[in-house]
Coordinates of C-alpha atoms in Angstrom, one line a residue:
Chain A
S181 CA 33.3 -4.6 15.6
T182 CA 32.2 -7.8 17.3
T183 CA 30.8 -6.1 20.4
N184 CA 28.6 -3.9 18.2
N185 CA 27.4 -7.0 16.3
I186 CA 26.6 -8.8 19.5
A187 CA 24.7 -5.9 20.8
Q188 CA 22.8 -5.6 17.5
A189 CA 22.1 -9.3 17.4
R190 CA 20.8 -9.2 21.0
K191 CA 18.4 -6.3 20.2
L192 CA 17.2 -8.2 17.1
V193 CA 16.6 -11.4 19.2
E194 CA 14.8 -9.3 21.8
Q195 CA 12.5 -7.7 19.1
L196 CA 11.9 -11.2 17.6
R197 CA 10.9 -12.6 21.0
I198 CA 8.4 -9.7 21.5
E199 CA 6.9 -10.4 18.1
A200 CA 6.8 -14.1 18.5
G201 CA 5.0 -13.8 21.8
I202 CA 1.9 -11.9 20.7
E203 CA -1.5 -13.4 20.8
R204 CA -2.6 -14.8 17.4
I205 CA -6.0 -16.0 16.2
K206 CA -6.5 -18.7 13.5
V207 CA -6.5 -17.6 9.9
S208 CA -10.0 -19.2 9.4
K209 CA -11.4 -17.0 12.0
A210 CA -9.6 -13.9 10.8
S211 CA -10.7 -14.6 7.2
S212 CA -14.4 -15.1 8.2
E213 CA -14.3 -11.7 10.0
L214 CA -12.9 -10.0 6.9
M215 CA -15.7 -11.6 4.9
N216 CA -18.4 -10.5 7.3
Y217 CA -17.1 -6.9 7.2
C218 CA -17.3 -7.0 3.4
E219 CA -20.8 -8.4 3.4
Q220 CA -22.0 -5.9 6.0
H221 CA -20.7 -2.9 4.1
A222 CA -21.2 -4.1 0.6
R223 CA -24.4 -2.2 -0.1
N224 CA -22.8 1.1 0.9
D225 CA -19.9 0.7 -1.4
P226 CA -20.5 2.8 -4.5
L227 CA -17.7 1.2 -6.6
L228 CA -19.0 -2.2 -5.8
V229 CA -22.7 -2.0 -6.3
G230 CA -22.7 1.1 -8.5
V231 CA -24.8 4.2 -7.9
P232 CA -27.1 5.7 -10.4
A233 CA -25.6 8.5 -12.5
S234 CA -27.8 11.1 -10.9
E235 CA -26.1 10.4 -7.5
N236 CA -22.5 10.1 -8.6
P237 CA -21.0 13.5 -9.2
F238 CA -18.5 12.0 -11.6
K239 CA -20.8 10.2 -13.9
D240 CA -22.3 12.2 -16.7
K241 CA -25.9 13.0 -16.2
K242 CA -28.4 12.3 -19.0
P243 CA -29.6 15.4 -20.7
C244 CA -33.0 16.5 -19.5
T245 CA -35.8 17.3 -21.9
I246 CA -38.1 20.1 -21.1
L247 CA -41.6 19.2 -22.2
Chain B
M1027 CA 12.1 5.1 -8.2
C1028 CA 14.1 7.2 -10.6
D1029 CA 16.0 4.2 -12.0
Q1030 CA 14.5 0.9 -12.8
T1031 CA 15.7 -1.9 -10.5
F1032 CA 15.5 -5.5 -11.8
L1033 CA 15.4 -8.7 -9.8
A1034 CA 18.4 -10.9 -10.6
I1035 CA 17.1 -14.4 -11.5
V1036 CA 19.3 -17.4 -11.5
F1037 CA 19.1 -19.7 -14.5
G1038 CA 20.1 -23.3 -14.4
P1039 CA 19.2 -27.0 -14.2
C1040 CA 16.3 -27.6 -11.7
D1041 CA 17.3 -29.9 -8.8
K1042 CA 14.1 -31.9 -9.3
C1043 CA 13.3 -32.1 -13.0
S1044 CA 16.8 -31.1 -14.4
K1045 CA 15.3 -28.8 -17.0
E1046 CA 17.1 -25.5 -17.7
K1047 CA 14.7 -22.9 -16.2
P1048 CA 14.7 -19.8 -13.9
L1049 CA 15.2 -21.1 -10.4
R1050 CA 13.8 -20.3 -7.0
P1051 CA 15.3 -21.3 -3.6
V1052 CA 13.3 -23.9 -1.7
Y1053 CA 13.9 -25.4 1.7
I1054 CA 13.2 -29.1 2.2
K1055 CA 14.3 -30.7 5.5
S1056 CA 16.6 -27.8 6.3
E1057 CA 18.4 -28.2 3.0
Q1058 CA 18.4 -25.4 0.4
L1059 CA 17.6 -26.6 -3.2
S1060 CA 16.9 -24.7 -6.4
Y1061 CA 13.6 -25.7 -8.1
C1062 CA 12.0 -24.3 -11.2
S1063 CA 8.6 -22.7 -10.7
L1064 CA 6.7 -25.8 -11.9
C1065 CA 8.4 -28.1 -9.3
V1066 CA 7.8 -25.4 -6.7
E1067 CA 4.1 -25.7 -7.4
M1068 CA 4.1 -29.5 -7.4
T1069 CA 5.9 -29.8 -4.0
S1070 CA 3.5 -27.3 -2.4
T1071 CA 0.5 -29.7 -2.1
L1072 CA -0.2 -29.7 1.6
P1073 CA -3.5 -31.0 3.1
S1074 CA -6.0 -28.2 3.2
H1075 CA -6.6 -28.5 6.9
Y1076 CA -2.9 -27.9 7.6
H1077 CA -2.4 -25.1 10.2
P1078 CA 1.2 -24.3 11.0
P1079 CA 2.0 -24.3 14.8
S1080 CA 1.0 -21.0 16.3
K1081 CA 4.5 -19.8 16.8
F1082 CA 5.7 -20.7 13.3
K1083 CA 6.7 -17.7 11.4
K1084 CA 8.9 -18.5 8.5
N1085 CA 11.6 -15.8 8.6
K1086 CA 11.6 -15.2 12.4
L1087 CA 12.1 -18.8 13.3
T1088 CA 14.8 -19.2 10.7
L1089 CA 16.7 -16.9 13.0
L1090 CA 15.7 -18.2 16.4
Y1091 CA 15.3 -22.0 15.8
G1092 CA 17.0 -22.8 12.5
A1093 CA 15.7 -23.3 9.0
P1094 CA 12.0 -24.4 8.7
Q1095 CA 11.5 -28.1 8.3
V1096 CA 9.1 -28.1 5.4
G1097 CA 7.9 -25.4 3.3
L1098 CA 8.7 -23.1 0.5
S1099 CA 10.2 -19.6 0.6
N1100 CA 7.1 -17.7 -0.3
H1101 CA 4.2 -20.1 -0.8
Q1102 CA 0.8 -19.4 0.7
L1103 CA -0.3 -22.2 3.0
F1104 CA -3.8 -21.1 4.0
A1105 CA -5.6 -18.2 2.5
V1106 CA -8.8 -16.1 2.7
H1107 CA -9.8 -17.6 -0.7
Q1108 CA -10.5 -21.0 0.9
V1109 CA -12.8 -19.5 3.6
A1110 CA -14.5 -17.3 1.0
E1111 CA -15.5 -20.1 -1.3
R1112 CA -19.1 -19.7 -0.5
V1113 CA -19.2 -16.0 -1.2
E1114 CA -20.9 -15.0 -4.4
A1115 CA -18.5 -14.0 -7.2
L1116 CA -18.7 -10.4 -8.4
G1117 CA -20.2 -9.6 -11.7
Q1118 CA -18.7 -7.6 -14.5
F1119 CA -17.3 -4.2 -13.7
V1120 CA -17.5 -1.3 -16.0
M1121 CA -15.3 1.5 -14.9
K1122 CA -14.3 4.4 -17.1
T1123 CA -12.2 7.5 -16.8
R1124 CA -14.6 10.3 -15.9
R1125 CA -12.2 13.2 -15.5
T1126 CA -8.6 13.7 -16.7
L1127 CA -6.6 16.3 -14.8
K1128 CA -4.0 17.9 -17.0
G1129 CA -1.5 20.5 -16.0
H1130 CA 1.5 18.9 -14.5
G1131 CA 4.7 19.4 -16.6
N1132 CA 6.2 16.1 -15.6
K1133 CA 5.6 12.7 -13.9
V1134 CA 2.9 12.8 -11.3
L1135 CA 4.3 11.1 -8.2
C1136 CA 1.7 11.3 -5.5
M1137 CA -1.9 12.4 -4.8
D1138 CA -4.3 12.7 -2.0
W1139 CA -8.0 13.4 -1.6
C1140 CA -9.5 16.1 0.6
K1141 CA -12.1 15.0 3.1
D1142 CA -14.7 17.0 1.1
K1143 CA -14.5 14.1 -1.5
R1144 CA -13.9 16.6 -4.2
R1145 CA -10.6 18.3 -4.0
I1146 CA -7.3 16.6 -4.8
V1147 CA -3.7 17.5 -4.2
S1148 CA -1.1 16.1 -6.5
S1149 CA 2.7 16.5 -6.7
S1150 CA 5.1 15.9 -9.5
Q1151 CA 8.7 15.5 -10.6
D1152 CA 8.9 19.1 -11.8
G1153 CA 8.5 20.4 -8.3
K1154 CA 4.9 21.6 -8.7
V1155 CA 2.1 20.8 -6.2
I1156 CA -1.4 21.5 -7.5
V1157 CA -4.8 21.4 -5.8
W1158 CA -7.6 20.5 -8.1
D1159 CA -11.4 20.5 -8.0
S1160 CA -12.1 17.1 -9.4
F1161 CA -15.7 17.8 -10.4
T1162 CA -14.8 20.7 -12.6
T1163 CA -11.1 19.8 -13.3
N1164 CA -10.1 23.4 -12.4
K1165 CA -6.8 24.1 -10.6
E1166 CA -7.5 25.9 -7.4
H1167 CA -4.0 26.4 -6.0
A1168 CA -0.5 25.7 -7.3
V1169 CA 2.9 26.1 -5.6
T1170 CA 6.4 25.3 -6.9
M1171 CA 8.7 23.6 -4.4
P1172 CA 12.4 24.5 -4.3
C1173 CA 13.2 20.8 -5.2
T1174 CA 12.3 18.4 -7.9
W1175 CA 10.8 14.9 -7.3
V1176 CA 8.1 15.9 -4.8
M1177 CA 7.3 12.3 -3.9
A1178 CA 4.9 12.9 -1.1
C1179 CA 1.8 15.0 -0.6
A1180 CA -1.1 15.0 1.7
Y1181 CA -4.3 16.9 2.4
A1182 CA -5.0 18.1 6.0
P1183 CA -8.2 16.7 7.5
S1184 CA -9.6 20.2 7.8
G1185 CA -9.0 20.8 4.1
C1186 CA -7.2 24.0 5.0
A1187 CA -3.6 23.0 4.4
I1188 CA -1.5 20.6 2.4
A1189 CA 1.9 18.9 3.2
C1190 CA 4.5 17.9 0.7
G1191 CA 8.1 17.0 0.4
G1192 CA 10.7 15.0 -1.6
L1193 CA 14.3 15.4 -2.5
D1194 CA 14.6 18.4 -0.2
N1195 CA 14.5 15.8 2.7
K1196 CA 11.8 18.0 4.4
C1197 CA 8.1 17.9 4.8
S1198 CA 6.6 21.4 4.5
V1199 CA 3.0 22.5 5.3
Y1200 CA 1.3 25.1 3.1
P1201 CA -1.9 26.7 4.4
L1202 CA -4.5 27.1 1.7
T1203 CA -6.3 30.4 1.5
F1204 CA -8.7 31.9 -1.1
E1205 CA -7.1 35.3 -1.3
K1206 CA -7.0 36.9 -4.7
N1207 CA -3.2 37.2 -4.9
E1208 CA -2.3 34.2 -2.9
N1209 CA 1.3 33.7 -2.4
M1210 CA 1.5 30.1 -1.1
A1211 CA 5.2 29.9 -1.0
A1212 CA 5.5 32.7 1.5
K1213 CA 3.4 30.9 4.1
K1214 CA 5.4 27.7 3.9
K1215 CA 6.2 26.0 7.2
S1216 CA 9.0 23.5 7.3
V1217 CA 8.0 20.7 9.7
A1218 CA 10.0 17.6 9.2
M1219 CA 13.7 17.2 8.6
H1220 CA 15.1 13.8 7.5
T1221 CA 18.6 12.9 6.3
N1222 CA 17.4 11.5 3.1
Y1223 CA 14.4 12.0 0.7
L1224 CA 10.9 12.1 2.0
S1225 CA 8.9 9.2 0.5
A1226 CA 5.5 9.5 2.2
C1227 CA 3.7 11.8 4.6
S1228 CA 0.3 11.8 6.2
F1229 CA -1.6 14.0 8.7
T1230 CA -2.8 12.1 11.7
N1231 CA -6.4 12.7 12.9
S1232 CA -5.8 16.4 13.1
D1233 CA -4.0 19.2 11.4
M1234 CA -1.5 19.3 14.3
Q1235 CA 0.6 16.2 13.7
I1236 CA 2.3 14.7 10.6
L1237 CA 3.7 11.3 10.1
T1238 CA 6.6 11.0 7.6
A1239 CA 8.6 8.2 6.0
S1240 CA 12.0 8.7 4.5
G1241 CA 14.8 7.2 2.4
D1242 CA 16.9 7.4 5.6
G1243 CA 15.1 4.2 6.8
T1244 CA 13.0 5.9 9.5
C1245 CA 9.5 7.1 10.1
A1246 CA 8.8 10.1 12.3
L1247 CA 5.9 11.9 14.0
W1248 CA 6.1 15.7 14.1
D1249 CA 4.2 18.5 15.7
V1250 CA 3.2 20.9 12.9
E1251 CA 3.1 24.1 15.0
S1252 CA 6.5 23.8 16.6
G1253 CA 8.2 21.5 14.1
Q1254 CA 9.3 19.3 17.0
L1255 CA 10.0 15.6 16.6
L1256 CA 7.5 13.8 18.8
Q1257 CA 8.5 10.2 18.1
S1258 CA 10.8 8.4 15.7
F1259 CA 10.5 4.8 14.4
H1260 CA 13.6 2.8 13.7
G1261 CA 13.7 -0.7 12.5
H1262 CA 13.6 -0.8 8.7
G1263 CA 16.9 -1.9 7.2
A1264 CA 16.5 0.2 4.1
D1265 CA 14.5 3.1 2.6
V1266 CA 10.9 3.4 3.9
L1267 CA 8.7 3.9 0.8
C1268 CA 5.2 4.2 2.2
L1269 CA 3.0 4.4 5.2
D1270 CA -0.7 4.4 6.2
L1271 CA -2.4 5.2 9.4
A1272 CA -4.9 2.8 11.1
P1273 CA -8.5 4.0 10.3
S1274 CA -10.1 4.1 13.8
E1275 CA -10.5 7.4 15.6
T1276 CA -8.7 6.1 18.7
G1277 CA -6.2 4.2 16.6
N1278 CA -2.6 4.9 17.3
T1279 CA -0.8 2.5 15.0
F1280 CA 0.4 2.8 11.5
V1281 CA 2.0 0.4 9.0
S1282 CA 5.1 1.2 6.9
G1283 CA 6.7 -0.6 3.9
G1284 CA 10.2 -0.4 2.7
C1285 CA 13.0 -1.5 0.3
D1286 CA 14.0 -4.2 2.9
K1287 CA 10.8 -6.0 1.7
K1288 CA 9.3 -5.7 5.2
A1289 CA 6.0 -4.2 6.3
M1290 CA 6.1 -3.1 9.9
V1291 CA 3.3 -2.1 12.2
W1292 CA 4.2 0.5 14.8
D1293 CA 2.8 1.9 18.0
M1294 CA 2.8 5.6 17.6
R1295 CA 3.1 6.5 21.2
S1296 CA 6.0 4.2 22.2
G1297 CA 7.8 4.1 18.9
Q1298 CA 7.9 0.3 19.2
C1299 CA 7.5 -2.0 16.3
I1300 CA 4.6 -4.3 17.2
Q1301 CA 4.5 -6.7 14.2
S1302 CA 6.5 -7.2 11.1
F1303 CA 5.9 -9.1 7.9
E1304 CA 8.5 -10.2 5.4
T1305 CA 7.0 -12.3 2.6
H1306 CA 7.5 -10.0 -0.4
D1307 CA 10.3 -10.7 -2.8
S1308 CA 11.1 -7.1 -3.5
D1309 CA 10.5 -3.5 -2.4
I1310 CA 7.1 -2.7 -0.9
N1311 CA 5.9 0.4 -2.7
S1312 CA 2.5 0.9 -1.1
V1313 CA 0.7 -0.2 2.0
R1314 CA -3.0 0.5 2.8
Y1315 CA -5.2 -0.6 5.8
Y1316 CA -8.3 -2.6 5.2
P1317 CA -11.3 -0.4 6.2
S1318 CA -11.9 -2.4 9.4
G1319 CA -8.4 -1.8 10.5
D1320 CA -7.8 -5.5 11.1
A1321 CA -5.7 -6.1 8.0
F1322 CA -3.6 -4.2 5.4
A1323 CA -2.6 -4.7 1.8
S1324 CA 0.7 -4.1 0.2
G1325 CA 1.9 -3.6 -3.4
S1326 CA 5.4 -4.5 -4.4
D1327 CA 8.0 -4.5 -7.1
D1328 CA 7.7 -8.3 -7.2
A1329 CA 4.4 -7.8 -9.2
T1330 CA 2.2 -9.1 -6.4
C1331 CA -0.2 -7.5 -3.9
R1332 CA -0.6 -9.2 -0.6
L1333 CA -3.1 -9.1 2.3
Y1334 CA -1.8 -9.4 5.8
D1335 CA -4.1 -10.0 8.7
L1336 CA -3.0 -8.2 11.9
R1337 CA -4.7 -10.5 14.4
A1338 CA -3.7 -13.7 12.7
D1339 CA -0.3 -12.1 12.4
R1340 CA 0.5 -13.4 8.9
E1341 CA -0.1 -13.0 5.2
V1342 CA -3.5 -14.3 4.2
A1343 CA -3.8 -13.7 0.5
I1344 CA -1.7 -13.0 -2.6
Y1345 CA -3.0 -11.2 -5.6
S1346 CA -0.9 -12.1 -8.6
K1347 CA -1.1 -13.5 -12.1
E1348 CA 1.5 -15.1 -14.3
S1349 CA 0.8 -12.4 -16.9
I1350 CA 1.5 -9.6 -14.4
I1351 CA 5.3 -9.1 -14.3
F1352 CA 5.6 -5.4 -13.5
G1353 CA 5.6 -4.0 -10.0
A1354 CA 2.6 -2.6 -8.3
S1355 CA 3.2 0.9 -7.2
S1356 CA 0.1 1.8 -5.4
V1357 CA -2.9 0.1 -3.7
D1358 CA -6.2 1.1 -2.2
F1359 CA -9.4 -0.6 -1.0
S1360 CA -12.9 0.3 -2.0
L1361 CA -15.2 1.4 0.9
S1362 CA -16.4 -2.1 1.9
G1363 CA -13.0 -3.7 1.5
R1364 CA -14.2 -6.1 -1.2
L1365 CA -12.2 -4.6 -4.0
L1366 CA -8.5 -3.8 -4.1
F1367 CA -7.4 -1.3 -6.7
A1368 CA -3.7 -1.6 -7.7
G1369 CA -1.8 0.6 -10.1
Y1370 CA 1.1 -1.1 -11.9
N1371 CA 4.3 -0.1 -13.7
D1372 CA 2.9 -1.6 -17.0
Y1373 CA 0.5 1.4 -17.2
T1374 CA -2.6 -0.6 -16.1
I1375 CA -4.8 -0.7 -13.0
N1376 CA -6.0 -4.1 -11.9
V1377 CA -9.0 -4.5 -9.7
W1378 CA -8.9 -7.6 -7.4
D1379 CA -11.6 -9.3 -5.5
V1380 CA -10.1 -9.3 -2.1
L1381 CA -11.9 -12.3 -0.8
K1382 CA -11.7 -14.6 -3.8
G1383 CA -8.3 -13.6 -4.9
S1384 CA -9.2 -13.1 -8.6
R1385 CA -8.9 -10.1 -10.8
V1386 CA -12.3 -8.6 -11.6
S1387 CA -11.3 -5.9 -14.0
I1388 CA -8.3 -4.3 -15.7
L1389 CA -8.3 -0.6 -16.6
F1390 CA -6.3 0.9 -19.4
G1391 CA -5.8 4.6 -20.2
H1392 CA -2.6 5.8 -18.7
E1393 CA 0.3 6.2 -21.2
N1394 CA 3.0 5.5 -18.6
R1395 CA 3.4 4.0 -15.2
V1396 CA 0.7 4.4 -12.6
S1397 CA 2.5 5.9 -9.7
T1398 CA -0.2 6.7 -7.2
L1399 CA -3.8 5.6 -6.6
R1400 CA -6.4 6.6 -4.0
V1401 CA -10.1 5.9 -3.6
S1402 CA -12.2 8.9 -2.7
P1403 CA -13.3 9.3 0.9
D1404 CA -16.9 8.5 0.1
G1405 CA -15.9 5.6 -2.2
T1406 CA -17.7 7.0 -5.3
A1407 CA -14.5 7.1 -7.5
F1408 CA -10.8 6.6 -7.4
C1409 CA -8.0 8.8 -8.7
S1410 CA -4.8 7.6 -10.3
G1411 CA -1.7 9.6 -11.1
S1412 CA 0.8 8.6 -13.6
W1413 CA 4.2 9.3 -15.2
D1414 CA 2.2 10.4 -18.3
H1415 CA 1.8 13.7 -16.4
T1416 CA -2.0 13.3 -15.9
L1417 CA -4.4 12.2 -13.2
R1418 CA -7.5 10.3 -14.0
V1419 CA -10.6 10.1 -11.9
S1420 CA -12.5 6.9 -12.7
A1421 CA -15.9 5.5 -11.5

């Protein structure tokens, strides 16, 4: 029905206006912040830097020899 | 999901080079043309300092102001990769399967880690939900759901309960105990009720609230104790397939992705959609927040993964390759956000460098589609579940 469609279209336009009106920052700024986050946390990332087998519960430990 | 869906591709003479090739729609000066993928690439050379006007949003403005003047349907104009040029490239990665969890009788559909970084809950098509100890590969708990296709499962933050659901249209919570003759099914608590299948569920910061996504096109927030609906989220035009909660403790937003190709960010308290993103060409199977909470990644049936920045309010990176033609079913970030792990329907797991946009590693091992993938809470390993009935923990 047309009244239904008009009401739906109105709601859609309203939602789009809300979304179009939000504050945005430039992609270059957003990207550099993502980069900074990566760099700051890189050394604590086990999958990135790798942890020695002794500290990673999933990696097989080398057999120990008893002298 | 159960059936394979294929994207219909139009074949014909390209409007630019006249060769018979698969065509893509392109908008030039408000006119729709059909170009082959080569001509699409060639017309996309824009100056690198080009910033679209701040209110330009491809699909939104098409509705409000008419078709965009210049530009292509899905081409990236400005990306993280350009800003990250000075960042060191990553070295070679050697990741191997360290544990294989066998025991499911049919396709593994979903899994989640416990906060203790050790236990895993997984659910499968045969209706079984199993809790594993990933260090020893022992099964600690198992329950059979009254329905098949248990598409969603989640571990409670306390580690004392799990939630799961699927074709029964419900999300049920099972407390975990260590009694000798444990009867998990008896303690079951039905929390969520949808009018179509449950595709995803997640506890919020506590055991008290659960967020669900459903094939009925809505997401909902429920109180576990009373089963009451606290908030519902309407806006998706089709099945919602995935959701992820924002990482911060005080965070009250979440992102959802659906078959309408949209990813939507919601305010949990008001039920309002704050932002939406529609750049994928097909269903979005998985969404995951970047560790800082300022961005999220999505994996889709269009064989690409994309990164969306919430403060720039747009897509900022695409992770794709000509050779990857199968959909990405599941994505997750490593702890620092530098690596993006994505499981695909071609049985592989691709590891992407988030900043540079390149693939750093490809993992083989599964003998069927990878359906679910999560990095462990402390980032030491990741677990992937597959239609080959197994889960693999790799590090």
